[in-house]
PDB file of N, CA and C in Angstrom:
ATOM      1  N   MET T   1      12.408 148.342 -68.223  1.00 49.00           N
ATOM      2  CA  MET T   1      13.732 148.674 -67.726  1.00 49.00           C
ATOM      3  C   MET T   1      14.313 149.784 -68.603  1.00 49.00           C
ATOM      4  N   ALA T   2      14.828 150.813 -67.990  1.00 50.00           N
ATOM      5  CA  ALA T   2      15.379 151.946 -68.723  1.00 50.00           C
ATOM      6  C   ALA T   2      16.700 151.557 -69.366  1.00 50.00           C
ATOM      7  N   GLN T   3      16.904 152.058 -70.559  1.00 52.00           N
ATOM      8  CA  GLN T   3      18.141 151.786 -71.278  1.00 52.00           C
ATOM      9  C   GLN T   3      19.134 152.913 -70.991  1.00 52.00           C
ATOM     10  N   MET T   4      20.373 152.551 -70.657  1.00 48.00           N
ATOM     11  CA  MET T   4      21.390 153.552 -70.346  1.00 48.00           C
ATOM     12  C   MET T   4      22.108 153.960 -71.617  1.00 48.00           C
ATOM     13  N   ASP T   5      22.467 155.216 -71.701  1.00 47.00           N
ATOM     14  CA  ASP T   5      23.202 155.746 -72.846  1.00 47.00           C
ATOM     15  C   ASP T   5      24.698 155.646 -72.563  1.00 47.00           C
ATOM     16  N   HIS T   6      25.382 154.785 -73.303  1.00 46.00           N
ATOM     17  CA  HIS T   6      26.835 154.607 -73.152  1.00 46.00           C
ATOM     18  C   HIS T   6      27.601 155.222 -74.310  1.00 46.00           C
ATOM     19  N   SER T   7      26.968 156.057 -75.068  1.00 45.00           N
ATOM     20  CA  SER T   7      27.584 156.567 -76.288  1.00 45.00           C
ATOM     21  C   SER T   7      28.794 157.445 -76.040  1.00 45.00           C
ATOM     22  N   ASN T   8      28.902 158.053 -74.867  1.00 47.00           N
ATOM     23  CA  ASN T   8      30.033 158.950 -74.601  1.00 47.00           C
ATOM     24  C   ASN T   8      31.180 158.270 -73.864  1.00 47.00           C
ATOM     25  N   HIS T   9      31.076 156.984 -73.590  1.00 44.00           N
ATOM     26  CA  HIS T   9      32.146 156.319 -72.841  1.00 44.00           C
ATOM     27  C   HIS T   9      33.465 156.332 -73.576  1.00 44.00           C
ATOM     28  N   GLY T  10      33.457 156.395 -74.883  1.00 45.00           N
ATOM     29  CA  GLY T  10      34.697 156.465 -75.641  1.00 45.00           C
ATOM     30  C   GLY T  10      35.453 157.755 -75.403  1.00 45.00           C
ATOM     31  N   ASP T  11      34.758 158.775 -74.878  1.00 48.00           N
ATOM     32  CA  ASP T  11      35.384 160.068 -74.602  1.00 48.00           C
ATOM     33  C   ASP T  11      35.971 160.145 -73.199  1.00 48.00           C
ATOM     34  N   MET T  12      35.749 159.124 -72.382  1.00 50.00           N
ATOM     35  CA  MET T  12      36.231 159.163 -71.002  1.00 50.00           C
ATOM     36  C   MET T  12      37.745 159.020 -70.971  1.00 50.00           C
ATOM     37  N   ASP T  13      38.371 159.765 -70.096  1.00 58.00           N
ATOM     38  CA  ASP T  13      39.811 159.677 -69.907  1.00 58.00           C
ATOM     39  C   ASP T  13      40.095 158.429 -69.075  1.00 58.00           C
ATOM     40  N   PRO T  14      40.864 157.464 -69.596  1.00 61.00           N
ATOM     41  CA  PRO T  14      41.103 156.226 -68.857  1.00 61.00           C
ATOM     42  C   PRO T  14      41.889 156.436 -67.566  1.00 61.00           C
ATOM     43  N   SER T  15      42.524 157.581 -67.414  1.00 66.00           N
ATOM     44  CA  SER T  15      43.303 157.832 -66.213  1.00 66.00           C
ATOM     45  C   SER T  15      42.449 158.321 -65.061  1.00 66.00           C
ATOM     46  N   GLY T  16      41.198 158.682 -65.329  1.00 77.00           N
ATOM     47  CA  GLY T  16      40.352 159.231 -64.278  1.00 77.00           C
ATOM     48  C   GLY T  16      40.680 160.672 -63.962  1.00 77.00           C
ATOM     49  N   ALA T  17      41.311 161.381 -64.888  1.00 74.00           N
ATOM     50  CA  ALA T  17      41.719 162.769 -64.664  1.00 74.00           C
ATOM     51  C   ALA T  17      40.546 163.627 -64.225  1.00 74.00           C
ATOM     52  N   GLN T  18      40.839 164.537 -63.338  1.00 80.00           N
ATOM     53  CA  GLN T  18      39.851 165.466 -62.813  1.00 80.00           C
ATOM     54  C   GLN T  18      40.250 166.886 -63.217  1.00 80.00           C
ATOM     55  N   PRO T  19      39.269 167.772 -63.381  1.00 80.00           N
ATOM     56  CA  PRO T  19      39.581 169.146 -63.826  1.00 80.00           C
ATOM     57  C   PRO T  19      40.539 169.901 -62.901  1.00 80.00           C
ATOM     58  N   ASP T  20      40.535 169.577 -61.612  1.00 88.00           N
ATOM     59  CA  ASP T  20      41.391 170.304 -60.680  1.00 88.00           C
ATOM     60  C   ASP T  20      42.716 169.599 -60.399  1.00 88.00           C
ATOM     61  N   ASP T  21      43.055 168.566 -61.194  1.00 88.00           N
ATOM     62  CA  ASP T  21      44.328 167.863 -61.009  1.00 88.00           C
ATOM     63  C   ASP T  21      45.500 168.803 -61.266  1.00 88.00           C
ATOM     64  N   THR T  22      46.518 168.689 -60.434  1.00 93.00           N
ATOM     65  CA  THR T  22      47.765 169.410 -60.669  1.00 93.00           C
ATOM     66  C   THR T  22      48.529 168.695 -61.788  1.00 93.00           C
ATOM     67  N   PRO T  23      49.543 169.338 -62.352  1.00 93.00           N
ATOM     68  CA  PRO T  23      50.368 168.637 -63.349  1.00 93.00           C
ATOM     69  C   PRO T  23      50.977 167.347 -62.795  1.00 93.00           C
ATOM     70  N   ALA T  24      51.354 167.347 -61.517  1.00 94.00           N
ATOM     71  CA  ALA T  24      51.919 166.139 -60.916  1.00 94.00           C
ATOM     72  C   ALA T  24      50.880 165.028 -60.874  1.00 94.00           C
ATOM     73  N   THR T  25      49.666 165.355 -60.453  1.00 93.00           N
ATOM     74  CA  THR T  25      48.610 164.341 -60.380  1.00 93.00           C
ATOM     75  C   THR T  25      48.288 163.807 -61.765  1.00 93.00           C
ATOM     76  N   THR T  26      48.224 164.685 -62.746  1.00 92.00           N
ATOM     77  CA  THR T  26      47.986 164.249 -64.121  1.00 92.00           C
ATOM     78  C   THR T  26      49.076 163.281 -64.562  1.00 92.00           C
ATOM     79  N   ALA T  27      50.318 163.590 -64.243  1.00 93.00           N
ATOM     80  CA  ALA T  27      51.441 162.723 -64.610  1.00 93.00           C
ATOM     81  C   ALA T  27      51.375 161.393 -63.865  1.00 93.00           C
ATOM     82  N   TYR T  28      51.037 161.425 -62.565  1.00 94.00           N
ATOM     83  CA  TYR T  28      50.908 160.187 -61.805  1.00 94.00           C
ATOM     84  C   TYR T  28      49.807 159.307 -62.382  1.00 94.00           C
ATOM     85  N   ARG T  29      48.682 159.912 -62.710  1.00 92.00           N
ATOM     86  CA  ARG T  29      47.574 159.135 -63.283  1.00 92.00           C
ATOM     87  C   ARG T  29      48.014 158.454 -64.585  1.00 92.00           C
ATOM     88  N   ALA T  30      48.694 159.193 -65.438  1.00 93.00           N
ATOM     89  CA  ALA T  30      49.157 158.632 -66.720  1.00 93.00           C
ATOM     90  C   ALA T  30      50.171 157.511 -66.477  1.00 93.00           C
ATOM     91  N   ALA T  31      51.070 157.712 -65.537  1.00 94.00           N
ATOM     92  CA  ALA T  31      52.076 156.690 -65.232  1.00 94.00           C
ATOM     93  C   ALA T  31      51.415 155.410 -64.728  1.00 94.00           C
ATOM     94  N   MET T  32      50.390 155.562 -63.902  1.00 93.00           N
ATOM     95  CA  MET T  32      49.696 154.387 -63.372  1.00 93.00           C
ATOM     96  C   MET T  32      48.952 153.634 -64.478  1.00 93.00           C
ATOM     97  N   VAL T  33      48.297 154.373 -65.376  1.00 93.00           N
ATOM     98  CA  VAL T  33      47.600 153.730 -66.489  1.00 93.00           C
ATOM     99  C   VAL T  33      48.605 152.946 -67.335  1.00 93.00           C
ATOM    100  N   ASP T  34      49.737 153.582 -67.662  1.00 93.00           N
ATOM    101  CA  ASP T  34      50.769 152.906 -68.458  1.00 93.00           C
ATOM    102  C   ASP T  34      51.285 151.663 -67.751  1.00 93.00           C
ATOM    103  N   MET T  35      51.580 151.795 -66.446  1.00 94.00           N
ATOM    104  CA  MET T  35      52.123 150.670 -65.699  1.00 94.00           C
ATOM    105  C   MET T  35      51.137 149.503 -65.702  1.00 94.00           C
ATOM    106  N   HIS T  36      49.882 149.791 -65.380  1.00 93.00           N
ATOM    107  CA  HIS T  36      48.902 148.705 -65.319  1.00 93.00           C
ATOM    108  C   HIS T  36      48.680 148.062 -66.684  1.00 93.00           C
ATOM    109  N   MET T  37      48.661 148.861 -67.727  1.00 94.00           N
ATOM    110  CA  MET T  37      48.500 148.323 -69.071  1.00 94.00           C
ATOM    111  C   MET T  37      49.687 147.420 -69.423  1.00 94.00           C
ATOM    112  N   ASN T  38      50.897 147.879 -69.114  1.00 93.00           N
ATOM    113  CA  ASN T  38      52.102 147.121 -69.458  1.00 93.00           C
ATOM    114  C   ASN T  38      52.301 145.892 -68.579  1.00 93.00           C
ATOM    115  N   MET T  39      51.693 145.892 -67.389  1.00 93.00           N
ATOM    116  CA  MET T  39      51.787 144.720 -66.520  1.00 93.00           C
ATOM    117  C   MET T  39      50.868 143.596 -66.985  1.00 93.00           C
ATOM    118  N   ASP T  40      49.975 143.879 -67.893  1.00 93.00           N
ATOM    119  CA  ASP T  40      49.052 142.873 -68.412  1.00 93.00           C
ATOM    120  C   ASP T  40      49.789 142.041 -69.460  1.00 93.00           C
ATOM    121  N   VAL T  41      50.723 141.226 -68.993  1.00 93.00           N
ATOM    122  CA  VAL T  41      51.574 140.435 -69.873  1.00 93.00           C
ATOM    123  C   VAL T  41      50.861 139.158 -70.296  1.00 93.00           C
ATOM    124  N   GLU T  42      51.326 138.581 -71.375  1.00 94.00           N
ATOM    125  CA  GLU T  42      50.833 137.269 -71.790  1.00 94.00           C
ATOM    126  C   GLU T  42      51.539 136.231 -70.923  1.00 94.00           C
ATOM    127  N   TYR T  43      50.762 135.432 -70.208  1.00 95.00           N
ATOM    128  CA  TYR T  43      51.336 134.467 -69.291  1.00 95.00           C
ATOM    129  C   TYR T  43      51.845 133.235 -70.034  1.00 95.00           C
ATOM    130  N   THR T  44      52.933 132.671 -69.506  1.00 95.00           N
ATOM    131  CA  THR T  44      53.607 131.542 -70.132  1.00 95.00           C
ATOM    132  C   THR T  44      53.395 130.239 -69.369  1.00 95.00           C
ATOM    133  N   ASN T  45      52.774 130.319 -68.188  1.00 97.00           N
ATOM    134  CA  ASN T  45      52.621 129.184 -67.268  1.00 97.00           C
ATOM    135  C   ASN T  45      53.941 128.800 -66.610  1.00 97.00           C
ATOM    136  N   ASP T  46      54.939 129.663 -66.708  1.00 96.00           N
ATOM    137  CA  ASP T  46      56.204 129.500 -65.984  1.00 96.00           C
ATOM    138  C   ASP T  46      56.228 130.608 -64.933  1.00 96.00           C
ATOM    139  N   ALA T  47      56.092 130.240 -63.674  1.00 97.00           N
ATOM    140  CA  ALA T  47      55.974 131.226 -62.600  1.00 97.00           C
ATOM    141  C   ALA T  47      57.147 132.193 -62.568  1.00 97.00           C
ATOM    142  N   ASP T  48      58.346 131.699 -62.827  1.00 97.00           N
ATOM    143  CA  ASP T  48      59.529 132.555 -62.779  1.00 97.00           C
ATOM    144  C   ASP T  48      59.520 133.573 -63.915  1.00 97.00           C
ATOM    145  N   VAL T  49      59.256 133.104 -65.116  1.00 96.00           N
ATOM    146  CA  VAL T  49      59.219 133.992 -66.285  1.00 96.00           C
ATOM    147  C   VAL T  49      58.096 135.006 -66.141  1.00 96.00           C
ATOM    148  N   ASP T  50      56.920 134.545 -65.727  1.00 96.00           N
ATOM    149  CA  ASP T  50      55.781 135.454 -65.603  1.00 96.00           C
ATOM    150  C   ASP T  50      56.033 136.520 -64.543  1.00 96.00           C
ATOM    151  N   PHE T  51      56.694 136.135 -63.450  1.00 97.00           N
ATOM    152  CA  PHE T  51      57.050 137.100 -62.415  1.00 97.00           C
ATOM    153  C   PHE T  51      57.960 138.182 -62.987  1.00 97.00           C
ATOM    154  N   MET T  52      59.012 137.758 -63.660  1.00 97.00           N
ATOM    155  CA  MET T  52      59.966 138.722 -64.214  1.00 97.00           C
ATOM    156  C   MET T  52      59.295 139.630 -65.247  1.00 97.00           C
ATOM    157  N   ARG T  53      58.489 139.059 -66.114  1.00 96.00           N
ATOM    158  CA  ARG T  53      57.831 139.843 -67.166  1.00 96.00           C
ATOM    159  C   ARG T  53      56.847 140.853 -66.582  1.00 96.00           C
ATOM    160  N   GLY T  54      56.181 140.507 -65.496  1.00 96.00           N
ATOM    161  CA  GLY T  54      55.257 141.436 -64.867  1.00 96.00           C
ATOM    162  C   GLY T  54      55.950 142.477 -64.008  1.00 96.00           C
ATOM    163  N   MET T  55      57.091 142.100 -63.435  1.00 97.00           N
ATOM    164  CA  MET T  55      57.798 143.025 -62.545  1.00 97.00           C
ATOM    165  C   MET T  55      58.531 144.126 -63.298  1.00 97.00           C
ATOM    166  N   ILE T  56      58.948 143.866 -64.517  1.00 97.00           N
ATOM    167  CA  ILE T  56      59.656 144.914 -65.274  1.00 97.00           C
ATOM    168  C   ILE T  56      58.788 146.154 -65.432  1.00 97.00           C
ATOM    169  N   PRO T  57      57.552 146.051 -65.915  1.00 96.00           N
ATOM    170  CA  PRO T  57      56.739 147.258 -66.011  1.00 96.00           C
ATOM    171  C   PRO T  57      56.347 147.820 -64.646  1.00 96.00           C
ATOM    172  N   HIS T  58      56.256 146.967 -63.651  1.00 97.00           N
ATOM    173  CA  HIS T  58      55.968 147.443 -62.294  1.00 97.00           C
ATOM    174  C   HIS T  58      57.116 148.329 -61.805  1.00 97.00           C
ATOM    175  N   HIS T  59      58.340 147.874 -61.998  1.00 97.00           N
ATOM    176  CA  HIS T  59      59.507 148.663 -61.612  1.00 97.00           C
ATOM    177  C   HIS T  59      59.612 149.938 -62.458  1.00 97.00           C
ATOM    178  N   GLN T  60      59.299 149.825 -63.748  1.00 97.00           N
ATOM    179  CA  GLN T  60      59.333 151.013 -64.605  1.00 97.00           C
ATOM    180  C   GLN T  60      58.319 152.040 -64.120  1.00 97.00           C
ATOM    181  N   GLY T  61      57.176 151.568 -63.646  1.00 96.00           N
ATOM    182  CA  GLY T  61      56.183 152.477 -63.079  1.00 96.00           C
ATOM    183  C   GLY T  61      56.730 153.223 -61.871  1.00 96.00           C
ATOM    184  N   ALA T  62      57.496 152.515 -61.039  1.00 97.00           N
ATOM    185  CA  ALA T  62      58.109 153.163 -59.876  1.00 97.00           C
ATOM    186  C   ALA T  62      59.114 154.223 -60.324  1.00 97.00           C
ATOM    187  N   ILE T  63      59.873 153.919 -61.348  1.00 97.00           N
ATOM    188  CA  ILE T  63      60.840 154.882 -61.897  1.00 97.00           C
ATOM    189  C   ILE T  63      60.106 156.101 -62.434  1.00 97.00           C
ATOM    190  N   ASP T  64      59.038 155.865 -63.177  1.00 96.00           N
ATOM    191  CA  ASP T  64      58.270 156.980 -63.743  1.00 96.00           C
ATOM    192  C   ASP T  64      57.698 157.863 -62.647  1.00 96.00           C
ATOM    193  N   MET T  65      57.181 157.242 -61.582  1.00 97.00           N
ATOM    194  CA  MET T  65      56.636 158.024 -60.469  1.00 97.00           C
ATOM    195  C   MET T  65      57.739 158.809 -59.764  1.00 97.00           C
ATOM    196  N   ALA T  66      58.902 158.191 -59.611  1.00 98.00           N
ATOM    197  CA  ALA T  66      60.023 158.881 -58.971  1.00 98.00           C
ATOM    198  C   ALA T  66      60.446 160.097 -59.786  1.00 98.00           C
ATOM    199  N   ARG T  67      60.446 159.951 -61.097  1.00 98.00           N
ATOM    200  CA  ARG T  67      60.807 161.089 -61.949  1.00 98.00           C
ATOM    201  C   ARG T  67      59.776 162.216 -61.846  1.00 98.00           C
ATOM    202  N   ILE T  68      58.524 161.853 -61.657  1.00 96.00           N
ATOM    203  CA  ILE T  68      57.476 162.865 -61.493  1.00 96.00           C
ATOM    204  C   ILE T  68      57.707 163.658 -60.216  1.00 96.00           C
ATOM    205  N   VAL T  69      58.030 162.967 -59.133  1.00 97.00           N
ATOM    206  CA  VAL T  69      58.257 163.699 -57.876  1.00 97.00           C
ATOM    207  C   VAL T  69      59.521 164.550 -57.978  1.00 97.00           C
ATOM    208  N   LEU T  70      60.516 164.097 -58.730  1.00 97.00           N
ATOM    209  CA  LEU T  70      61.707 164.932 -58.913  1.00 97.00           C
ATOM    210  C   LEU T  70      61.379 166.193 -59.705  1.00 97.00           C
ATOM    211  N   GLU T  71      60.431 166.082 -60.613  1.00 97.00           N
ATOM    212  CA  GLU T  71      60.033 167.247 -61.405  1.00 97.00           C
ATOM    213  C   GLU T  71      59.124 168.197 -60.623  1.00 97.00           C
ATOM    214  N   HIS T  72      58.249 167.640 -59.794  1.00 96.00           N
ATOM    215  CA  HIS T  72      57.217 168.465 -59.172  1.00 96.00           C
ATOM    216  C   HIS T  72      57.324 168.579 -57.656  1.00 96.00           C
ATOM    217  N   GLY T  73      58.043 167.682 -57.016  1.00 96.00           N
ATOM    218  CA  GLY T  73      58.101 167.664 -55.556  1.00 96.00           C
ATOM    219  C   GLY T  73      59.176 168.578 -55.000  1.00 96.00           C
ATOM    220  N   SER T  74      59.065 168.831 -53.702  1.00 96.00           N
ATOM    221  CA  SER T  74      60.025 169.743 -53.079  1.00 96.00           C
ATOM    222  C   SER T  74      60.650 169.203 -51.798  1.00 96.00           C
ATOM    223  N   ASP T  75      60.089 168.166 -51.207  1.00 98.00           N
ATOM    224  CA  ASP T  75      60.603 167.648 -49.945  1.00 98.00           C
ATOM    225  C   ASP T  75      61.932 166.935 -50.191  1.00 98.00           C
ATOM    226  N   PRO T  76      62.991 167.356 -49.519  1.00 98.00           N
ATOM    227  CA  PRO T  76      64.318 166.764 -49.746  1.00 98.00           C
ATOM    228  C   PRO T  76      64.368 165.263 -49.451  1.00 98.00           C
ATOM    229  N   GLU T  77      63.654 164.819 -48.438  1.00 98.00           N
ATOM    230  CA  GLU T  77      63.660 163.397 -48.088  1.00 98.00           C
ATOM    231  C   GLU T  77      62.964 162.572 -49.170  1.00 98.00           C
ATOM    232  N   VAL T  78      61.857 163.084 -49.686  1.00 98.00           N
ATOM    233  CA  VAL T  78      61.138 162.380 -50.743  1.00 98.00           C
ATOM    234  C   VAL T  78      61.973 162.365 -52.021  1.00 98.00           C
ATOM    235  N   ARG T  79      62.610 163.481 -52.326  1.00 98.00           N
ATOM    236  CA  ARG T  79      63.448 163.553 -53.527  1.00 98.00           C
ATOM    237  C   ARG T  79      64.634 162.583 -53.429  1.00 98.00           C
ATOM    238  N   ALA T  80      65.224 162.472 -52.242  1.00 98.00           N
ATOM    239  CA  ALA T  80      66.338 161.534 -52.043  1.00 98.00           C
ATOM    240  C   ALA T  80      65.857 160.097 -52.236  1.00 98.00           C
ATOM    241  N   LEU T  81      64.686 159.779 -51.696  1.00 98.00           N
ATOM    242  CA  LEU T  81      64.133 158.442 -51.885  1.00 98.00           C
ATOM    243  C   LEU T  81      63.858 158.188 -53.363  1.00 98.00           C
ATOM    244  N   ALA T  82      63.326 159.170 -54.065  1.00 98.00           N
ATOM    245  CA  ALA T  82      63.052 159.021 -55.497  1.00 98.00           C
ATOM    246  C   ALA T  82      64.330 158.701 -56.262  1.00 98.00           C
ATOM    247  N   GLU T  83      65.412 159.369 -55.934  1.00 98.00           N
ATOM    248  CA  GLU T  83      66.699 159.081 -56.585  1.00 98.00           C
ATOM    249  C   GLU T  83      67.131 157.644 -56.313  1.00 98.00           C
ATOM    250  N   GLU T  84      66.961 157.202 -55.064  1.00 98.00           N
ATOM    251  CA  GLU T  84      67.320 155.828 -54.704  1.00 98.00           C
ATOM    252  C   GLU T  84      66.450 154.818 -55.451  1.00 98.00           C
ATOM    253  N   VAL T  85      65.170 155.122 -55.571  1.00 98.00           N
ATOM    254  CA  VAL T  85      64.248 154.239 -56.282  1.00 98.00           C
ATOM    255  C   VAL T  85      64.689 154.093 -57.735  1.00 98.00           C
ATOM    256  N   ILE T  86      65.012 155.204 -58.363  1.00 98.00           N
ATOM    257  CA  ILE T  86      65.433 155.160 -59.769  1.00 98.00           C
ATOM    258  C   ILE T  86      66.668 154.281 -59.920  1.00 98.00           C
ATOM    259  N   THR T  87      67.666 154.497 -59.101  1.00 98.00           N
ATOM    260  CA  THR T  87      68.908 153.723 -59.187  1.00 98.00           C
ATOM    261  C   THR T  87      68.649 152.235 -58.964  1.00 98.00           C
ATOM    262  N   ALA T  88      67.920 151.915 -57.911  1.00 98.00           N
ATOM    263  CA  ALA T  88      67.674 150.510 -57.576  1.00 98.00           C
ATOM    264  C   ALA T  88      66.805 149.823 -58.627  1.00 98.00           C
ATOM    265  N   GLN T  89      65.739 150.480 -59.033  1.00 98.00           N
ATOM    266  CA  GLN T  89      64.802 149.849 -59.964  1.00 98.00           C
ATOM    267  C   GLN T  89      65.414 149.685 -61.358  1.00 98.00           C
ATOM    268  N   GLU T  90      66.216 150.654 -61.789  1.00 98.00           N
ATOM    269  CA  GLU T  90      66.889 150.503 -63.082  1.00 98.00           C
ATOM    270  C   GLU T  90      67.826 149.300 -63.061  1.00 98.00           C
ATOM    271  N   ALA T  91      68.557 149.123 -61.967  1.00 98.00           N
ATOM    272  CA  ALA T  91      69.468 147.976 -61.844  1.00 98.00           C
ATOM    273  C   ALA T  91      68.683 146.670 -61.839  1.00 98.00           C
ATOM    274  N   GLU T  92      67.567 146.646 -61.138  1.00 98.00           N
ATOM    275  CA  GLU T  92      66.775 145.424 -61.081  1.00 98.00           C
ATOM    276  C   GLU T  92      66.149 145.102 -62.437  1.00 98.00           C
ATOM    277  N   ILE T  93      65.710 146.120 -63.165  1.00 98.00           N
ATOM    278  CA  ILE T  93      65.169 145.887 -64.508  1.00 98.00           C
ATOM    279  C   ILE T  93      66.240 145.272 -65.402  1.00 98.00           C
ATOM    280  N   LYS T  94      67.466 145.795 -65.346  1.00 98.00           N
ATOM    281  CA  LYS T  94      68.554 145.230 -66.160  1.00 98.00           C
ATOM    282  C   LYS T  94      68.788 143.768 -65.799  1.00 98.00           C
ATOM    283  N   MET T  95      68.765 143.459 -64.516  1.00 98.00           N
ATOM    284  CA  MET T  95      68.965 142.080 -64.077  1.00 98.00           C
ATOM    285  C   MET T  95      67.838 141.191 -64.591  1.00 98.00           C
ATOM    286  N   MET T  96      66.594 141.652 -64.493  1.00 98.00           N
ATOM    287  CA  MET T  96      65.456 140.847 -64.944  1.00 98.00           C
ATOM    288  C   MET T  96      65.485 140.643 -66.461  1.00 98.00           C
ATOM    289  N   GLU T  97      65.833 141.686 -67.194  1.00 97.00           N
ATOM    290  CA  GLU T  97      65.938 141.563 -68.652  1.00 97.00           C
ATOM    291  C   GLU T  97      67.039 140.573 -69.026  1.00 97.00           C
ATOM    292  N   ALA T  98      68.166 140.628 -68.329  1.00 98.00           N
ATOM    293  CA  ALA T  98      69.263 139.683 -68.607  1.00 98.00           C
ATOM    294  C   ALA T  98      68.827 138.261 -68.280  1.00 98.00           C
ATOM    295  N   TRP T  99      68.143 138.085 -67.161  1.00 98.00           N
ATOM    296  CA  TRP T  99      67.662 136.763 -66.779  1.00 98.00           C
ATOM    297  C   TRP T  99      66.705 136.219 -67.827  1.00 98.00           C
ATOM    298  N   LEU T 100      65.779 137.057 -68.300  1.00 97.00           N
ATOM    299  CA  LEU T 100      64.837 136.626 -69.329  1.00 97.00           C
ATOM    300  C   LEU T 100      65.557 136.289 -70.634  1.00 97.00           C
ATOM    301  N   ALA T 101      66.565 137.065 -70.995  1.00 97.00           N
ATOM    302  CA  ALA T 101      67.324 136.790 -72.203  1.00 97.00           C
ATOM    303  C   ALA T 101      68.019 135.435 -72.108  1.00 97.00           C
ATOM    304  N   GLU T 102      68.524 135.085 -70.919  1.00 96.00           N
ATOM    305  CA  GLU T 102      69.160 133.780 -70.711  1.00 96.00           C
ATOM    306  C   GLU T 102      68.156 132.642 -70.907  1.00 96.00           C
ATOM    307  N   GLN T 103      66.910 132.887 -70.534  1.00 92.00           N
ATOM    308  CA  GLN T 103      65.889 131.834 -70.661  1.00 92.00           C
ATOM    309  C   GLN T 103      65.563 131.564 -72.122  1.00 92.00           C
ATOM    310  N   ASP T 104      65.677 132.615 -72.955  1.00 83.00           N
ATOM    311  CA  ASP T 104      65.392 132.468 -74.382  1.00 83.00           C
ATOM    312  C   ASP T 104      66.546 131.797 -75.113  1.00 83.00           C
ATOM    313  N   GLY T 105      67.748 131.938 -74.570  1.00 70.00           N
ATOM    314  CA  GLY T 105      68.926 131.459 -75.290  1.00 70.00           C
ATOM    315  C   GLY T 105      69.332 130.154 -74.830  1.00 70.00           C
TER     316      GLY T 105
END
């Protein structure tokens, strides 16, 4: 059986970046990697707490993506939706953080 050489895997970009990616695509890839990494929370066996803890980085990922489209996008309808996403998701994150703080106290 042939042995595979894995020596260069440490050099791989975890985002899957491609040489022809636009700055927006590069930013989206990075945002997705961050979101997925941050969603890997330590579970508590409390469904409510685990939901809130996982949703905060999920919502932050949506905010990050919305900011990317505001920086790089041009469609007025998409930009308006991005603004709405930022406003709504920021409010929901504050609510989830407050709810989690109440559980600790």
